[in-house]
Amino acid sequence: MKLAAYLLLFLGLTRVGGETLSASGNNSRLLAVLNSTVPRFDVLLHINVLSAESSAPLSTEVGSLGLESIIRAEIKGDWQRARAVLLLAHEARTFQLKHAIYETLWLELQQTPQVYDPLKVLDFYEHLELQSEVPPALLEQVYLAFVSRSAQLLSAPFYTYSRSANFPLVTNLLQRLTLSTLDYLRDILEALFEVVLSLESTLSVVQRLGIFSANLTQSALANVQLSRRAEFQLDPTALPALQDNLRYLLEQPNFSQEVEHSLRQEVYALLPSDERVLYTAQKVCLRNVTNDNAYIYECPQTYLICSNARDLKKASYYVQRGNGGANNSSQFAFYSTYWRNRYIAMESANRTAGNSILKNVYSRVNINWWRVVQVQGGGVALYDAATSGSVLCGGNPQFWDGEERYVYTRSAQQFDANRRECTWSLENCSDVA
């Protein structure tokens, strides 16, 4: 049978179930053509895989058709039809034929506009991975095309200052990537940062990550990966901005459930030391920064809380994390097994105007939530989570009574005027028995 007849036979094939080709009930007639006794058909135009034993010259008729022409006629610019060609390649008689079909198919797909859609390229790549005897160099070429197209698409949000801009194609890609290994996203992010950091300042890129429309795992990975870049490490303004991004992620109630352990640890490692302890320590001790020997625990004679001499067994507290308030933000409770599971608690009281204090911090069995805020220069401030109207302070001898070195609260508005009194260092006391 002449090749012209083969081509007509091929063009008469129709798709069945979107996956295979058939004519008159036979879904392997194209394969029969390709595996026919006009054998060197599998080594035609532009594909340099001629068998060493092949010595017969190719006719003009054969060369004019070529494997490219046959595959082009089948896919007709539609990437979905490429699946059927891959199925046929899987059944090809020789690995040379398989290689020729795979490589020619990729060449043809690159001529279509869909090659700029990373989801189309990913779909083709994953189908190619399922085939047998695909040349590793071809797999790598398709994968790199997917990474490049994805990085181009994901770069769009980095070139706008709008926080309300919508990028549906970016969202679709990120959603699709949740079904794939994180290694894909790691490679894409590396290519993305290579481009955007050459055009935008590091601080600008960090700030754009803050509006990155990804899920918690993807956002966490993007921030962690950016922190490893040399450009990031050379910019002193970048780390505080990135820490703000991480705090936003940590505020999300499902962060611990959605982000796997090792990635969470990488996120915590980027926080200031006091904040990091909140997430990584089993027990913490709270020390007022006015004195190296001023640890929070019960006063010697009352259920009030004092800043006492170092006694880590009494001063160690378990940390309970939660979310609450109008913004459902992160909040923390501190309770001690030494003091019969009592919490550090603030009791409500009427506050007078001015720079006044209230001795209203007790050891109580009822849970009490605090909002923990990083203080510039080190340490944290503890605000009552219910209203954020009061801040925990201590260390001022004028409010003590002998051994009762009371901890007290001030109006939150008085924090700046009493910064050292109202700043606490969080220490890891996990090893305390």
Coordinates of C-alpha atoms in Angstrom, one line a residue, residues 90-418:
H90 CA 2.9 3.3 23.9
E91 CA 2.0 0.4 21.6
A92 CA 4.6 1.1 18.9
R93 CA 6.8 -1.7 17.9
T94 CA 10.3 -0.2 18.4
F95 CA 11.7 2.3 20.8
Q96 CA 12.9 4.3 17.8
L97 CA 9.3 4.7 16.7
K98 CA 8.2 5.7 20.2
H99 CA 11.0 8.3 20.5
A100 CA 10.1 9.7 17.0
I101 CA 6.4 10.0 17.9
Y102 CA 7.1 11.7 21.3
E103 CA 9.6 14.2 19.9
T104 CA 7.6 15.0 16.9
L105 CA 4.4 15.5 19.0
W106 CA 6.2 17.9 21.3
L107 CA 7.6 19.8 18.2
E108 CA 4.0 20.1 16.9
L109 CA 2.5 21.2 20.2
Q110 CA 5.0 24.0 20.5
Q111 CA 3.6 25.5 17.3
T112 CA 0.2 26.1 19.0
P113 CA -0.8 29.0 21.2
Q114 CA -1.6 26.6 24.0
V115 CA 2.1 26.1 24.6
Y116 CA 1.9 29.4 26.6
D117 CA -0.6 27.9 29.0
P118 CA 1.4 26.2 31.8
L119 CA -1.6 24.0 32.7
K120 CA -1.6 22.6 29.2
V121 CA 2.2 21.9 29.4
L122 CA 1.8 20.3 32.8
D123 CA -1.0 18.1 31.5
F124 CA 1.2 16.9 28.6
Y125 CA 4.2 16.4 30.9
E126 CA 2.3 14.2 33.3
H127 CA 0.8 12.2 30.5
L128 CA 4.3 11.8 29.0
E129 CA 5.6 10.6 32.4
L130 CA 3.2 7.7 32.2
Q131 CA 4.5 6.5 28.9
S132 CA 7.3 4.0 28.4
E133 CA 10.7 4.7 26.9
V134 CA 10.3 8.5 26.8
P135 CA 13.8 10.1 26.2
P136 CA 14.9 11.7 29.5
A137 CA 16.1 14.8 27.6
L138 CA 12.6 15.3 26.2
L139 CA 10.9 15.0 29.6
E140 CA 13.4 17.5 31.0
Q141 CA 12.7 19.9 28.0
V142 CA 8.9 19.7 28.6
Y143 CA 9.3 20.2 32.4
L144 CA 11.5 23.2 31.9
A145 CA 8.9 24.7 29.5
F146 CA 6.3 24.2 32.2
V147 CA 8.4 25.9 34.8
S148 CA 9.2 28.8 32.6
R149 CA 5.6 29.3 31.5
S150 CA 4.4 29.1 35.1
A151 CA 7.0 31.6 36.4
Q152 CA 5.9 34.0 33.6
L153 CA 2.3 33.8 34.7
L154 CA 3.0 34.0 38.4
S155 CA 5.0 37.2 37.9
A156 CA 1.9 39.2 37.0
P157 CA 1.0 40.2 40.6
F158 CA 4.5 41.4 41.2
Y159 CA 4.2 44.3 38.8
T160 CA 1.2 46.0 40.3
Y161 CA 0.7 48.1 43.5
S162 CA -3.0 47.3 43.7
R163 CA -4.0 45.1 46.6
S164 CA -7.4 44.4 45.0
A165 CA -6.2 43.3 41.6
N166 CA -7.5 39.9 40.5
F167 CA -5.5 37.4 38.6
P168 CA -7.8 34.4 37.9
L169 CA -5.2 32.6 35.7
V170 CA -2.7 32.8 38.6
T171 CA -5.3 31.5 41.0
N172 CA -6.1 28.6 38.7
L173 CA -2.5 27.6 38.3
L174 CA -1.9 27.7 42.1
Q175 CA -5.0 25.6 42.7
R176 CA -3.8 23.1 40.2
L177 CA -0.4 22.9 41.8
T178 CA -1.9 21.8 45.1
L179 CA -2.5 18.5 43.4
S180 CA 1.2 18.1 42.5
T181 CA 4.4 17.6 44.5
L182 CA 5.8 20.8 46.1
D183 CA 9.0 20.3 44.1
Y184 CA 7.1 21.7 41.1
L185 CA 6.4 24.9 43.1
R186 CA 9.9 25.1 44.4
D187 CA 11.3 25.1 40.8
I188 CA 8.7 27.6 39.7
L189 CA 9.5 30.0 42.6
E190 CA 13.2 29.9 41.9
A191 CA 12.6 30.8 38.2
L192 CA 10.0 33.5 39.3
F193 CA 12.4 35.1 41.8
E194 CA 15.2 35.1 39.3
V195 CA 13.1 37.3 37.0
V196 CA 11.2 39.6 39.4
L197 CA 14.3 40.3 41.6
S198 CA 16.1 41.6 38.5
L199 CA 13.3 44.1 37.9
E200 CA 11.9 45.0 41.3
S201 CA 13.5 45.8 44.7
T202 CA 13.7 43.0 47.2
L203 CA 11.4 44.8 49.6
S204 CA 8.8 45.3 46.8
V205 CA 8.9 41.5 46.1
V206 CA 8.5 40.7 49.8
Q207 CA 5.5 43.0 50.0
R208 CA 3.9 41.4 46.9
L209 CA 4.2 38.0 48.5
G210 CA 1.9 39.4 51.2
I211 CA -0.9 39.5 48.7
F212 CA 0.0 36.3 46.9
S213 CA -3.3 34.5 46.3
A214 CA -2.0 31.1 47.3
N215 CA -3.0 28.6 50.0
L216 CA -1.1 28.5 53.3
T217 CA 1.5 25.9 52.3
Q218 CA 2.3 27.7 49.0
S219 CA 2.5 31.1 50.7
A220 CA 4.7 29.7 53.5
L221 CA 7.0 28.0 51.0
A222 CA 7.3 31.2 48.8
N223 CA 8.3 33.3 51.8
V224 CA 10.8 30.7 53.1
Q225 CA 12.3 30.3 49.6
L226 CA 12.6 34.0 49.1
S227 CA 14.5 34.3 52.4
R228 CA 17.2 32.1 51.1
R229 CA 18.0 34.3 48.1
A230 CA 21.2 36.4 48.2
E231 CA 19.3 39.5 47.3
F232 CA 17.1 39.1 50.3
Q233 CA 20.0 38.6 52.7
L234 CA 21.7 41.7 51.4
D235 CA 18.6 44.0 52.1
P236 CA 18.2 44.8 55.8
T237 CA 14.6 46.1 55.1
A238 CA 13.4 42.8 53.7
L239 CA 13.4 40.6 56.9
P240 CA 10.9 42.7 58.9
A241 CA 8.6 42.9 56.0
L242 CA 8.8 39.1 55.4
Q243 CA 8.1 38.6 59.2
D244 CA 4.9 40.6 58.8
N245 CA 3.9 38.2 56.0
L246 CA 4.6 35.2 58.2
R247 CA 2.6 36.7 61.1
Y248 CA -0.3 37.0 58.8
L249 CA 0.0 33.3 57.9
L250 CA 0.3 32.3 61.6
E251 CA -2.9 34.3 62.3
Q252 CA -4.8 31.8 60.1
P253 CA -6.6 29.3 62.3
N254 CA -5.7 26.3 60.1
F255 CA -2.0 27.1 59.7
S256 CA -0.8 24.2 61.9
Q257 CA -3.2 21.7 60.3
E258 CA -2.5 22.7 56.6
V259 CA 1.2 23.3 56.7
E260 CA 3.4 20.2 57.3
H261 CA 5.8 20.1 60.2
S262 CA 9.1 20.7 58.6
L263 CA 7.9 23.7 56.6
R264 CA 6.3 25.2 59.8
Q265 CA 9.7 24.9 61.5
E266 CA 11.3 26.8 58.7
V267 CA 8.7 29.6 59.1
Y268 CA 9.2 29.7 62.9
A269 CA 13.0 30.0 62.4
L270 CA 12.5 33.3 60.5
L271 CA 10.7 34.9 63.4
P272 CA 12.4 37.0 66.2
S273 CA 13.6 34.7 69.0
D274 CA 10.8 35.7 71.5
E275 CA 8.0 35.0 69.0
R276 CA 9.8 31.8 67.8
V277 CA 9.7 30.4 71.4
L278 CA 5.9 30.8 71.4
Y279 CA 5.6 28.3 68.6
T280 CA 8.4 25.9 69.3
A281 CA 8.8 25.6 73.1
Q282 CA 6.7 23.2 75.2
K283 CA 7.1 25.6 78.2
V284 CA 8.1 29.2 78.4
C285 CA 9.3 31.6 81.2
L286 CA 8.4 35.2 81.1
R287 CA 11.0 37.7 82.4
N288 CA 10.6 41.4 82.7
V289 CA 13.4 43.2 80.8
T290 CA 14.0 45.7 83.6
N291 CA 15.8 42.9 85.5
D292 CA 17.6 39.6 84.8
N293 CA 16.0 38.2 87.9
A294 CA 12.3 39.2 87.4
Y295 CA 10.3 36.1 86.4
I296 CA 6.5 35.9 86.4
Y297 CA 4.8 33.6 88.9
E298 CA 2.5 33.7 91.9
C299 CA 3.4 36.2 94.7
P300 CA 4.7 34.7 97.9
Q301 CA 1.6 35.5 100.0
T302 CA -1.3 36.1 97.6
Y303 CA -2.8 34.8 94.4
L304 CA -1.6 38.0 92.6
I305 CA 1.2 37.6 90.1
C306 CA 4.6 39.0 90.9
S307 CA 8.0 39.4 89.1
N308 CA 10.0 37.0 91.4
A309 CA 13.5 35.8 91.7
R310 CA 14.6 33.1 89.2
D311 CA 12.9 29.8 90.0
L312 CA 12.3 28.1 86.7
K313 CA 10.2 25.3 88.2
K314 CA 7.7 27.9 89.4
A315 CA 8.1 30.2 86.5
S316 CA 7.6 27.8 83.6
Y317 CA 4.2 27.9 81.8
Y318 CA 2.7 25.8 79.1
V319 CA 1.6 27.8 76.1
Q320 CA -1.9 27.4 74.8
R321 CA -2.6 28.8 71.3
G322 CA -5.9 29.9 69.9
N323 CA -7.7 32.4 67.7
G324 CA -10.3 35.0 68.7
G325 CA -11.4 38.6 68.9
A326 CA -13.0 40.7 66.2
N327 CA -10.3 39.7 63.6
N328 CA -10.0 36.1 64.8
S329 CA -6.3 36.8 65.4
S330 CA -3.7 34.7 67.3
Q331 CA -3.9 34.7 71.1
F332 CA -2.1 32.9 73.8
A333 CA -2.8 31.6 77.3
F334 CA -0.1 30.7 79.9
Y335 CA -0.9 28.0 82.5
S336 CA 1.3 26.4 85.1
T337 CA 1.2 22.8 86.3
Y338 CA 3.2 23.8 89.4
W339 CA 0.4 26.2 90.4
R340 CA -2.3 23.5 89.9
N341 CA -3.0 24.5 86.3
R342 CA -3.7 28.1 87.0
Y343 CA -3.5 30.7 84.3
I344 CA -2.0 34.1 84.2
A345 CA -5.2 36.1 84.2
M346 CA -6.2 39.8 84.2
E347 CA -9.4 40.7 86.1
S348 CA -11.5 43.5 84.8
A349 CA -11.4 46.8 86.7
N350 CA -12.2 50.4 86.2
R351 CA -9.1 52.3 85.1
T352 CA -8.5 55.9 86.1
A353 CA -7.2 58.4 83.6
G354 CA -3.5 59.2 83.3
N355 CA -0.4 57.1 83.9
S356 CA -2.0 54.9 86.4
I357 CA -1.6 51.2 87.1
L358 CA -3.9 48.4 88.2
K359 CA -2.8 45.4 90.3
N360 CA -5.3 43.1 88.7
V361 CA -3.1 40.2 87.4
Y362 CA -3.9 37.0 89.2
S363 CA -3.3 33.3 89.1
R364 CA -6.7 31.8 88.2
V365 CA -8.2 28.5 87.1
N366 CA -10.2 30.2 84.3
I367 CA -8.4 30.6 81.0
N368 CA -7.3 34.1 80.1
W369 CA -6.1 35.0 76.6
W370 CA -3.3 37.5 75.7
R371 CA -2.3 39.0 72.4
V372 CA 1.5 38.9 72.0
V373 CA 3.1 41.6 70.0
Q374 CA 6.8 41.9 69.0
V375 CA 8.5 45.0 70.4
Q376 CA 11.0 46.7 68.1
G377 CA 14.4 46.1 69.5
G378 CA 13.5 42.8 71.2
G379 CA 11.0 41.3 73.6
V380 CA 7.2 41.2 73.4
A381 CA 4.3 43.1 74.8
L382 CA 1.3 41.2 76.2
Y383 CA -2.1 42.9 75.7
D384 CA -5.4 41.6 77.0
A385 CA -6.9 39.8 74.0
A386 CA -10.5 40.7 74.8
T387 CA -10.1 44.5 74.3
S388 CA -6.4 45.2 73.6
G389 CA -7.0 48.1 76.0
S390 CA -4.5 46.9 78.7
V391 CA -0.9 45.9 78.6
L392 CA 1.0 43.7 81.1
C393 CA 3.8 45.5 83.0
G394 CA 6.2 45.1 85.9
G395 CA 9.6 45.8 87.4
N396 CA 8.8 49.2 89.0
P397 CA 9.7 49.1 92.7
Q398 CA 7.3 51.9 93.6
F399 CA 4.5 49.5 93.1
W400 CA 5.9 46.7 95.3
D401 CA 5.0 45.9 98.8
G402 CA 8.0 44.1 100.5
E403 CA 8.4 40.7 98.9
E404 CA 5.2 41.2 96.9
R405 CA 6.8 42.5 93.7
Y406 CA 3.5 43.0 91.9
V407 CA 2.9 42.7 88.2
Y408 CA 0.3 45.2 87.0
T409 CA -1.4 46.5 83.9
R410 CA -1.4 49.9 82.3
S411 CA -3.5 51.4 79.6
A412 CA -2.3 50.2 76.2
Q413 CA -1.9 53.9 75.3
Q414 CA 0.8 54.2 77.9
F415 CA 3.0 51.5 76.4
D416 CA 5.5 53.8 74.7
A417 CA 5.9 56.0 77.8
N418 CA 6.7 52.8 79.9

